[in-house]
Coordinates of N, CA and C in Angstrom, one line a residue:
P877 N -8.7 6.7 164.4 CA -9.7 5.9 165.1 C -11.1 6.5 164.8
S878 N -12.1 5.6 164.9 CA -13.6 5.1 164.9 C -14.1 6.5 165.2
V879 N -13.4 7.1 166.6 CA -14.1 8.1 167.4 C -12.8 9.0 167.3
P880 N -12.7 10.1 167.0 CA -11.5 11.2 167.3 C -11.3 11.2 168.8
L881 N -9.7 11.4 169.0 CA -9.3 11.4 170.6 C -9.6 12.8 171.0
D882 N -9.8 12.4 172.4 CA -10.0 14.3 173.1 C -9.1 14.2 174.2
G883 N -9.4 15.4 175.1 CA -8.3 15.3 175.9 C -6.6 15.6 175.7
P884 N -6.0 16.0 176.7 CA -4.4 16.6 176.1 C -3.9 15.4 175.7
L885 N -3.3 15.5 174.6 CA -2.5 14.3 173.9 C -1.0 14.8 173.8
L886 N 0.1 13.6 173.7 CA 1.3 13.7 173.5 C 1.6 13.0 171.9
L887 N 2.4 13.7 171.4 CA 2.5 13.3 169.9 C 4.1 12.8 169.9
G888 N 4.2 11.5 169.3 CA 5.5 11.3 168.9 C 6.0 11.1 167.3
A889 N 6.5 11.7 166.7 CA 6.6 12.0 165.3 C 8.2 11.6 165.0
R890 N 8.4 10.9 164.2 CA 9.8 10.8 163.4 C 9.6 10.7 161.8
A891 N 10.5 12.1 161.2 CA 10.2 12.0 159.9 C 11.5 11.6 159.4
Y892 N 11.4 10.4 158.5 CA 12.4 9.8 158.0 C 12.7 10.4 156.6
L893 N 13.8 11.0 156.0 CA 14.3 11.8 155.0 C 14.9 10.8 154.3
P894 N 14.9 11.1 153.0 CA 15.9 10.2 152.0 C 17.2 10.4 152.2
I895 N 18.3 9.5 152.1 CA 19.5 9.7 152.5 C 20.2 10.1 150.9
P896 N 21.0 11.3 150.9 CA 21.5 11.3 149.8 C 22.2 10.3 149.0
S897 N 21.8 10.2 147.7 CA 22.7 9.1 147.0 C 23.9 9.4 146.6
S898 N 24.3 10.7 146.8 CA 25.7 11.2 146.6 C 26.8 10.9 147.4
W899 N 26.2 10.4 148.9 CA 26.8 10.2 149.9 C 27.8 9.1 149.8
S900 N 28.9 8.6 150.5 CA 29.6 7.5 150.4 C 29.0 6.4 151.3
Q901 N 29.3 5.1 151.1 CA 28.9 4.0 151.9 C 29.0 4.3 153.4
K902 N 30.0 4.7 153.7 CA 30.4 4.9 155.2 C 29.6 5.9 155.6
R903 N 29.4 7.1 155.0 CA 28.4 8.2 155.6 C 26.8 7.6 155.6
R904 N 26.6 7.0 154.4 CA 25.4 6.6 154.2 C 25.1 5.6 155.6
A905 N 25.8 4.5 155.9 CA 25.6 3.6 157.3 C 25.6 4.5 158.3
E906 N 26.1 5.7 158.6 CA 26.4 6.5 159.7 C 25.0 7.2 159.7
A907 N 24.4 7.5 158.6 CA 23.1 8.2 158.6 C 22.0 7.4 158.8
E908 N 22.0 6.1 158.1 CA 21.0 5.2 158.5 C 21.0 4.6 160.0
A909 N 22.3 4.7 160.5 CA 22.4 4.1 162.3 C 22.0 5.5 163.1
G910 N 21.5 6.6 162.6 CA 21.2 7.6 163.2 C 22.2 8.3 164.2
H911 N 23.4 8.2 163.3 CA 24.5 8.9 163.8 C 24.7 10.4 163.1
I912 N 24.1 10.7 162.0 CA 23.9 11.8 161.0 C 22.5 12.2 161.0
R913 N 22.0 13.4 161.3 CA 20.7 13.6 161.3 C 20.6 14.8 160.3
P914 N 19.4 14.8 159.6 CA 19.2 16.0 158.7 C 19.2 17.5 159.3
V915 N 20.0 18.4 158.8 CA 19.9 19.6 159.1 C 19.4 20.5 157.7
V916 N 18.6 19.8 157.0 CA 18.1 20.3 155.6 C 16.3 20.9 155.7
K917 N 16.1 21.7 154.8 CA 14.6 22.2 155.2 C 14.2 20.5 154.5
P918 N 12.8 20.7 154.9 CA 11.8 21.5 155.9 C 12.4 21.7 157.2
D919 N 12.2 22.4 157.9 CA 12.4 22.5 159.5 C 11.7 21.6 160.4
M920 N 11.7 21.2 161.4 CA 10.9 20.1 162.0 C 9.6 20.8 162.5
D921 N 9.5 22.1 162.7 CA 8.2 22.9 163.1 C 7.3 23.0 162.0
N922 N 7.7 23.1 160.7 CA 7.0 22.8 159.6 C 6.6 21.5 159.4
L923 N 7.4 20.7 159.3 CA 7.0 19.3 159.4 C 5.8 18.8 160.4
L924 N 5.8 19.2 161.5 CA 5.1 19.0 162.7 C 3.7 19.6 162.3
K925 N 3.6 20.9 162.0 CA 2.4 21.8 161.9 C 1.6 20.8 160.5
H926 N 2.5 20.4 159.4 CA 2.0 19.9 158.5 C 1.3 18.6 158.9
L927 N 2.1 17.9 159.8 CA 1.4 16.4 159.9 C 0.4 16.8 161.0
K928 N 0.6 17.6 161.9 CA -0.7 17.7 162.8 C -2.3 18.3 161.9
D929 N -2.0 19.0 160.8 CA -2.9 19.4 160.0 C -3.6 18.1 159.3
C930 N -2.6 17.3 158.7 CA -3.1 16.2 158.1 C -3.8 15.3 159.0
L931 N -3.5 15.3 160.4 CA -4.2 14.1 161.5 C -5.5 14.9 161.8
T932 N -5.7 16.3 161.8 CA -6.8 16.8 161.8 C -7.8 16.6 160.9
T933 N -7.3 16.6 159.7 CA -8.1 16.6 158.3 C -8.5 15.1 158.4
M934 N -7.7 14.0 158.9 CA -8.1 12.6 158.7 C -8.7 12.3 160.3
R935 N -9.1 13.4 161.0 CA -10.2 13.0 162.5 C -9.5 12.5 163.3
F936 N -8.3 12.4 163.6 CA -7.6 11.8 164.3 C -8.1 12.6 166.0
W937 N -8.2 13.6 165.7 CA -8.7 14.6 166.9 C -9.2 15.6 166.2
A938 N -10.3 16.5 167.0 CA -11.2 17.5 166.5 C -10.0 18.9 166.2
D939 N -9.1 19.1 166.9 CA -8.2 20.1 166.6 C -6.7 19.9 167.2
D940 N -5.9 20.3 166.7 CA -4.5 20.0 167.0 C -4.1 20.8 168.2
K941 N -5.0 21.5 168.9 CA -4.6 22.2 170.1 C -4.7 21.4 171.2
L942 N -5.1 20.0 171.0 CA -5.0 18.8 172.1 C -3.7 18.5 172.3
V943 N -2.8 18.7 171.2 CA -1.4 18.3 171.6 C -0.8 19.2 172.4
V944 N -0.5 18.7 173.9 CA 0.4 19.6 174.7 C 1.9 19.3 174.6
G945 N 2.0 18.1 174.3 CA 3.6 17.7 174.1 C 4.1 17.0 173.2
Y946 N 5.4 16.4 173.1 CA 5.9 15.7 172.1 C 6.7 14.6 173.0
L947 N 6.6 13.4 172.4 CA 7.4 12.3 173.1 C 8.7 12.3 172.9
P948 N 9.7 11.4 173.7 CA 10.9 11.5 173.2 C 11.2 10.9 171.9
G949 N 12.2 11.5 171.3 CA 12.7 10.7 169.8 C 12.0 11.5 169.0
T950 N 11.2 12.4 169.1 CA 10.4 13.0 168.0 C 11.5 14.0 167.4
G951 N 11.7 13.8 165.9 CA 12.6 14.6 165.3 C 13.0 14.2 163.9
K952 N 13.8 14.7 163.0 CA 13.9 14.2 161.8 C 15.6 13.3 161.5
Y953 N 15.2 12.3 160.7 CA 16.1 11.4 160.8 C 16.3 10.8 159.3
Y954 N 17.5 10.0 158.9 CA 17.6 9.4 157.6 C 17.2 8.1 157.7
G955 N 16.6 7.7 156.5 CA 16.0 6.4 156.3 C 16.2 6.0 155.1
V956 N 16.5 4.6 154.6 CA 16.7 3.9 153.4 C 15.3 4.1 152.6
E957 N 14.1 4.1 153.8 CA 12.8 4.1 153.1 C 12.1 5.6 153.5
P958 N 11.9 6.5 153.1 CA 11.2 7.9 153.4 C 9.9 7.7 154.1
R959 N 9.7 8.1 155.3 CA 8.5 7.5 156.2 C 8.2 8.7 157.4
W960 N 7.1 8.3 157.8 CA 6.7 9.1 159.0 C 6.5 7.7 160.1
E961 N 7.0 8.0 161.2 CA 6.5 6.8 162.4 C 5.8 7.7 163.6
I962 N 4.4 7.4 163.5 CA 3.8 8.4 164.5 C 3.4 7.5 165.5
E963 N 3.2 8.3 167.0 CA 2.7 7.5 168.1 C 1.8 8.8 168.7
I964 N 0.8 8.4 169.2 CA -0.2 9.4 170.0 C -0.5 8.7 171.1
Q965 N -0.3 9.5 172.4 CA -0.9 8.8 173.6 C -1.6 10.0 174.4
R966 N -2.6 9.5 175.2 CA -3.1 10.6 176.2 C -2.7 10.7 177.1
L967 N -2.4 12.1 177.6 CA -1.4 12.3 178.6 C -1.7 11.4 180.1
E968 N -2.8 11.6 180.1 CA -3.0 10.9 181.5 C -2.5 9.2 181.5
D969 N -2.4 8.6 180.4 CA -2.0 7.2 180.2 C -0.4 7.3 180.4
S970 N 0.2 8.3 180.3 CA 1.6 8.4 180.0 C 2.3 9.0 181.7
V971 N 1.5 9.4 182.2 CA 1.9 10.1 183.8 C 1.8 8.8 184.7

């Protein structure tokens, strides 16, 4: 943003990890559909910490202490294309 966000914030983050190429087509399809979720390193706590540090460096907010909660769906998923999907909401806008 042109001005860093302030006040209490909610963070939504989906980390899409690569689907192992050794998996069968059936298992790959189940992973892509979200029926199989990653239980591999890095753990979600570390991913979120890294993401929040990056967003602080990029001046989305002054400090990640402003994040007071997480939006539904935050977690690790498999995806054909590894990526992050990020959503930030002001707490008062979501209540």
